[in-house]
Amino acid sequence: MTQTEPRQADPLIAILGAAGQMTSVTALALIARRPEFRYVLMDIDLGALGRTFKGKTGPNVKLQRVDLADSDGLRRAIHGARLLINGAGPFHKTAGTVRSHCLDLGIDYFDIDDDVESTQAGIALDREAASRGVALYVGHGASPGFTNLLAVDLLKQLDEPETVEVAWVVGDEGKSHLGRAVAQHTMHVGAGHCLTWRDGREVVHESFADSTVFPVGGSLGDYRLYECAHPEPVTIPWSYPSLRSVTCWGGLHPQSVNGLLRGVATAVASGDLSMDQGCAFLQAVMADQFGSFAGWGRALSGMRAQVRAGHTTKGELRAFLWDAIRNVHRPTRSGMAARVSGRRNGRSVTLVRQAAALAPGTFLDTMASITGLSAAAFALMLLDGPKRIGFQPPERWADGPAFYELCRNLGSQPLDAVVGPIIET
């Protein structure tokens, strides 16, 4: 729902989880673009806030320690805000509490939620939020977020759209710190239930069990991806209920990392490893540490299964393990894309649109940068737009060309370094 009258400017923006890799990018982009606003940047780790924003903020920015378990403290910190940006995951654990406070206080809510359960919970709040005059902007990062708009670009080209597929690939970004929330989300993606949309209704598949070769583009070209639990197959059919199917394909590069993830996540889902053990192993491997023998046992099982399925070769697996032993990292190869099929002018058509390939020093440098800057672009659009109410996924309100232009400006890049043309296949 949208009310057409412009809303009155309210200068306070509250940002939760602001010290995180992605949300700190969002915060810095907003402060640079709209310095006249007041900001309260909140995190449970005040020291991390200080280190992250040292020398990068002005007099309108307040750093504050906030613990989500302290409801009174959180409500005092966000009272009077025009918008709350929630970057504190995992969202299936945090979003419900924060959204409840926003509804009570009449504050518009915004997040980069990439969990299915909390996205469904957001949809369930649509009527309540509308009745309270509050908007719930859910899933406004890279995937979901950017991917949703790639799909909408294609939907608008067809008279009768039928199927939507979105895709994401995360590449090797070198030795890095993987936060616990991201590690836990990755476990949910790699195994367990996968809610998807088939034949005009919700169905449940096993995550990472089905695969396809998808035209991701860039240096990846056509790359094997896996059906995964992500919010796009939840929100896009909610916004476009006549669609026959909606699928999210995702994966990692190099290809053997998908087998590693699948093996560890399956062990966690079956109880062979605890969630703590699985997350600790992923975090260690990402930081160029050994991890654990138990973790490697499950990881090797998943990678061998990949070879047996023909998704990679023994030579590729050996090369990956040799690189892992030596802590050698290859150039980052990542991307996002959408593919939509349907009818136009009486004939069947399939269209593809791809985000530009990730490259060092650009808007698409890392997944943290593209997610954080995408969130900033969405936030700027809604702050400068009309008042909306109810559940608002990206495809329901955001204009693709305006979003890409903001991404271009935020990243100081030419437009073709952000998104590619629409391709008919």
PDB file of C-alpha atoms in Angstrom, residues 52-169:
ATOM      1  CA  THR A  52      34.593   0.968  12.423  1.00  0.00           C
ATOM      2  CA  PHE A  53      33.517   4.614  12.397  1.00  0.00           C
ATOM      3  CA  LYS A  54      36.594   6.326  13.857  1.00  0.00           C
ATOM      4  CA  GLY A  55      37.192   9.556  11.962  1.00  0.00           C
ATOM      5  CA  LYS A  56      34.339   8.833   9.526  1.00  0.00           C
ATOM      6  CA  THR A  57      31.376  10.556  11.180  1.00  0.00           C
ATOM      7  CA  GLY A  58      30.280  14.044  12.126  1.00  0.00           C
ATOM      8  CA  PRO A  59      28.380  15.784  14.932  1.00  0.00           C
ATOM      9  CA  ASN A  60      25.040  14.329  13.807  1.00  0.00           C
ATOM     10  CA  VAL A  61      26.155  10.760  14.492  1.00  0.00           C
ATOM     11  CA  LYS A  62      25.813   9.022  17.850  1.00  0.00           C
ATOM     12  CA  LEU A  63      27.362   5.642  18.634  1.00  0.00           C
ATOM     13  CA  GLN A  64      25.453   3.591  21.185  1.00  0.00           C
ATOM     14  CA  ARG A  65      25.742   0.118  22.651  1.00  0.00           C
ATOM     15  CA  VAL A  66      22.417  -1.692  22.389  1.00  0.00           C
ATOM     16  CA  ASP A  67      21.644  -5.270  23.359  1.00  0.00           C
ATOM     17  CA  LEU A  68      18.537  -6.729  21.691  1.00  0.00           C
ATOM     18  CA  ALA A  69      17.796  -8.556  24.922  1.00  0.00           C
ATOM     19  CA  ASP A  70      17.330  -5.149  26.583  1.00  0.00           C
ATOM     20  CA  SER A  71      13.954  -4.131  25.132  1.00  0.00           C
ATOM     21  CA  ASP A  72      13.694  -0.936  27.156  1.00  0.00           C
ATOM     22  CA  GLY A  73      17.166   0.180  26.106  1.00  0.00           C
ATOM     23  CA  LEU A  74      16.438  -0.506  22.441  1.00  0.00           C
ATOM     24  CA  ARG A  75      13.137   1.352  22.546  1.00  0.00           C
ATOM     25  CA  ARG A  76      14.760   4.376  24.180  1.00  0.00           C
ATOM     26  CA  ALA A  77      17.507   4.400  21.548  1.00  0.00           C
ATOM     27  CA  ILE A  78      15.138   4.303  18.548  1.00  0.00           C
ATOM     28  CA  HIS A  79      12.327   6.458  19.932  1.00  0.00           C
ATOM     29  CA  GLY A  80      11.341   9.167  17.453  1.00  0.00           C
ATOM     30  CA  ALA A  81      13.230   7.649  14.506  1.00  0.00           C
ATOM     31  CA  ARG A  82      11.861   8.014  11.009  1.00  0.00           C
ATOM     32  CA  LEU A  83      13.431   4.743   9.885  1.00  0.00           C
ATOM     33  CA  LEU A  84      15.092   1.815  11.622  1.00  0.00           C
ATOM     34  CA  ILE A  85      17.595  -0.155   9.535  1.00  0.00           C
ATOM     35  CA  ASN A  86      18.109  -3.612  10.998  1.00  0.00           C
ATOM     36  CA  GLY A  87      21.415  -5.235  10.070  1.00  0.00           C
ATOM     37  CA  ALA A  88      21.597  -7.515  13.111  1.00  0.00           C
ATOM     38  CA  GLY A  89      21.212 -11.115  12.034  1.00  0.00           C
ATOM     39  CA  PRO A  90      20.463 -13.926  11.943  1.00  0.00           C
ATOM     40  CA  PHE A  91      17.108 -12.469  11.021  1.00  0.00           C
ATOM     41  CA  HIS A  92      15.070 -15.531  11.881  1.00  0.00           C
ATOM     42  CA  LYS A  93      16.132 -14.794  15.473  1.00  0.00           C
ATOM     43  CA  THR A  94      16.194 -10.984  15.572  1.00  0.00           C
ATOM     44  CA  ALA A  95      13.715  -9.570  13.062  1.00  0.00           C
ATOM     45  CA  GLY A  96      10.533 -10.437  14.943  1.00  0.00           C
ATOM     46  CA  THR A  97      11.568  -8.583  18.080  1.00  0.00           C
ATOM     47  CA  VAL A  98      12.766  -5.481  16.247  1.00  0.00           C
ATOM     48  CA  ARG A  99       9.710  -5.318  13.986  1.00  0.00           C
ATOM     49  CA  SER A 100       7.449  -5.562  17.024  1.00  0.00           C
ATOM     50  CA  HIS A 101       9.130  -2.554  18.613  1.00  0.00           C
ATOM     51  CA  CYS A 102       8.830  -0.591  15.362  1.00  0.00           C
ATOM     52  CA  LEU A 103       5.113  -1.345  15.116  1.00  0.00           C
ATOM     53  CA  ASP A 104       4.562  -0.242  18.705  1.00  0.00           C
ATOM     54  CA  LEU A 105       6.520   2.997  18.210  1.00  0.00           C
ATOM     55  CA  GLY A 106       5.237   3.845  14.724  1.00  0.00           C
ATOM     56  CA  ILE A 107       8.689   3.596  13.094  1.00  0.00           C
ATOM     57  CA  ASP A 108       9.168   2.386   9.524  1.00  0.00           C
ATOM     58  CA  TYR A 109      11.305  -0.759   9.487  1.00  0.00           C
ATOM     59  CA  PHE A 110      13.979  -1.777   6.924  1.00  0.00           C
ATOM     60  CA  ASP A 111      16.292  -4.795   6.687  1.00  0.00           C
ATOM     61  CA  ILE A 112      18.452  -7.010   4.469  1.00  0.00           C
ATOM     62  CA  ASP A 113      16.674 -10.160   5.661  1.00  0.00           C
ATOM     63  CA  ASP A 114      17.731 -13.233   3.685  1.00  0.00           C
ATOM     64  CA  ASP A 115      15.960 -15.857   5.814  1.00  0.00           C
ATOM     65  CA  VAL A 116      12.747 -17.498   4.626  1.00  0.00           C
ATOM     66  CA  GLU A 117      11.079 -17.873   8.025  1.00  0.00           C
ATOM     67  CA  SER A 118      11.422 -14.245   9.044  1.00  0.00           C
ATOM     68  CA  THR A 119      10.322 -13.098   5.582  1.00  0.00           C
ATOM     69  CA  GLN A 120       7.126 -15.140   5.942  1.00  0.00           C
ATOM     70  CA  ALA A 121       6.651 -13.629   9.397  1.00  0.00           C
ATOM     71  CA  GLY A 122       6.960 -10.172   7.833  1.00  0.00           C
ATOM     72  CA  ILE A 123       4.233 -10.962   5.290  1.00  0.00           C
ATOM     73  CA  ALA A 124       2.001 -12.117   8.143  1.00  0.00           C
ATOM     74  CA  LEU A 125       2.349  -8.625   9.665  1.00  0.00           C
ATOM     75  CA  ASP A 126       1.159  -6.852   6.493  1.00  0.00           C
ATOM     76  CA  ARG A 127      -2.322  -5.921   7.738  1.00  0.00           C
ATOM     77  CA  GLU A 128      -1.203  -5.008  11.232  1.00  0.00           C
ATOM     78  CA  ALA A 129       1.554  -2.788   9.890  1.00  0.00           C
ATOM     79  CA  ALA A 130      -0.851  -1.090   7.478  1.00  0.00           C
ATOM     80  CA  SER A 131      -3.376  -0.485  10.249  1.00  0.00           C
ATOM     81  CA  ARG A 132      -0.657   1.182  12.330  1.00  0.00           C
ATOM     82  CA  GLY A 133       0.610   3.289   9.431  1.00  0.00           C
ATOM     83  CA  VAL A 134       4.004   1.546   9.418  1.00  0.00           C
ATOM     84  CA  ALA A 135       5.970   0.185   6.458  1.00  0.00           C
ATOM     85  CA  LEU A 136       7.997  -3.024   6.700  1.00  0.00           C
ATOM     86  CA  TYR A 137      10.717  -2.897   4.043  1.00  0.00           C
ATOM     87  CA  VAL A 138      12.009  -6.474   4.125  1.00  0.00           C
ATOM     88  CA  GLY A 139      14.827  -8.009   2.062  1.00  0.00           C
ATOM     89  CA  HIS A 140      16.649  -4.974   0.650  1.00  0.00           C
ATOM     90  CA  GLY A 141      20.219  -6.080   0.050  1.00  0.00           C
ATOM     91  CA  ALA A 142      21.845  -7.921  -2.863  1.00  0.00           C
ATOM     92  CA  SER A 143      19.937 -11.218  -2.752  1.00  0.00           C
ATOM     93  CA  PRO A 144      17.184 -10.591  -1.936  1.00  0.00           C
ATOM     94  CA  GLY A 145      16.985  -6.992  -3.119  1.00  0.00           C
ATOM     95  CA  PHE A 146      19.025  -6.362  -6.256  1.00  0.00           C
ATOM     96  CA  THR A 147      17.968  -9.768  -7.635  1.00  0.00           C
ATOM     97  CA  ASN A 148      14.278  -8.930  -7.179  1.00  0.00           C
ATOM     98  CA  LEU A 149      14.633  -5.838  -9.338  1.00  0.00           C
ATOM     99  CA  LEU A 150      16.516  -7.744 -12.034  1.00  0.00           C
ATOM    100  CA  ALA A 151      13.496 -10.060 -12.168  1.00  0.00           C
ATOM    101  CA  VAL A 152      11.003  -7.176 -12.260  1.00  0.00           C
ATOM    102  CA  ASP A 153      12.890  -5.602 -15.182  1.00  0.00           C
ATOM    103  CA  LEU A 154      12.159  -8.777 -17.140  1.00  0.00           C
ATOM    104  CA  LEU A 155       8.593  -9.267 -15.901  1.00  0.00           C
ATOM    105  CA  LYS A 156       7.698  -5.845 -17.284  1.00  0.00           C
ATOM    106  CA  GLN A 157       8.854  -6.925 -20.751  1.00  0.00           C
ATOM    107  CA  LEU A 158       6.324  -9.771 -21.018  1.00  0.00           C
ATOM    108  CA  ASP A 159       2.581  -9.831 -21.619  1.00  0.00           C
ATOM    109  CA  GLU A 160       2.142 -13.109 -19.741  1.00  0.00           C
ATOM    110  CA  PRO A 161       5.106 -13.933 -17.454  1.00  0.00           C
ATOM    111  CA  GLU A 162       5.145 -17.518 -16.250  1.00  0.00           C
ATOM    112  CA  THR A 163       8.424 -18.435 -14.552  1.00  0.00           C
ATOM    113  CA  VAL A 164      11.020 -16.447 -12.616  1.00  0.00           C
ATOM    114  CA  GLU A 165      14.505 -17.580 -11.638  1.00  0.00           C
ATOM    115  CA  VAL A 166      16.999 -15.491  -9.686  1.00  0.00           C
ATOM    116  CA  ALA A 167      20.608 -16.453  -9.127  1.00  0.00           C
ATOM    117  CA  TRP A 168      23.577 -15.429  -7.002  1.00  0.00           C
ATOM    118  CA  VAL A 169      27.202 -16.551  -6.756  1.00  0.00           C
TER     119      VAL A 169
END
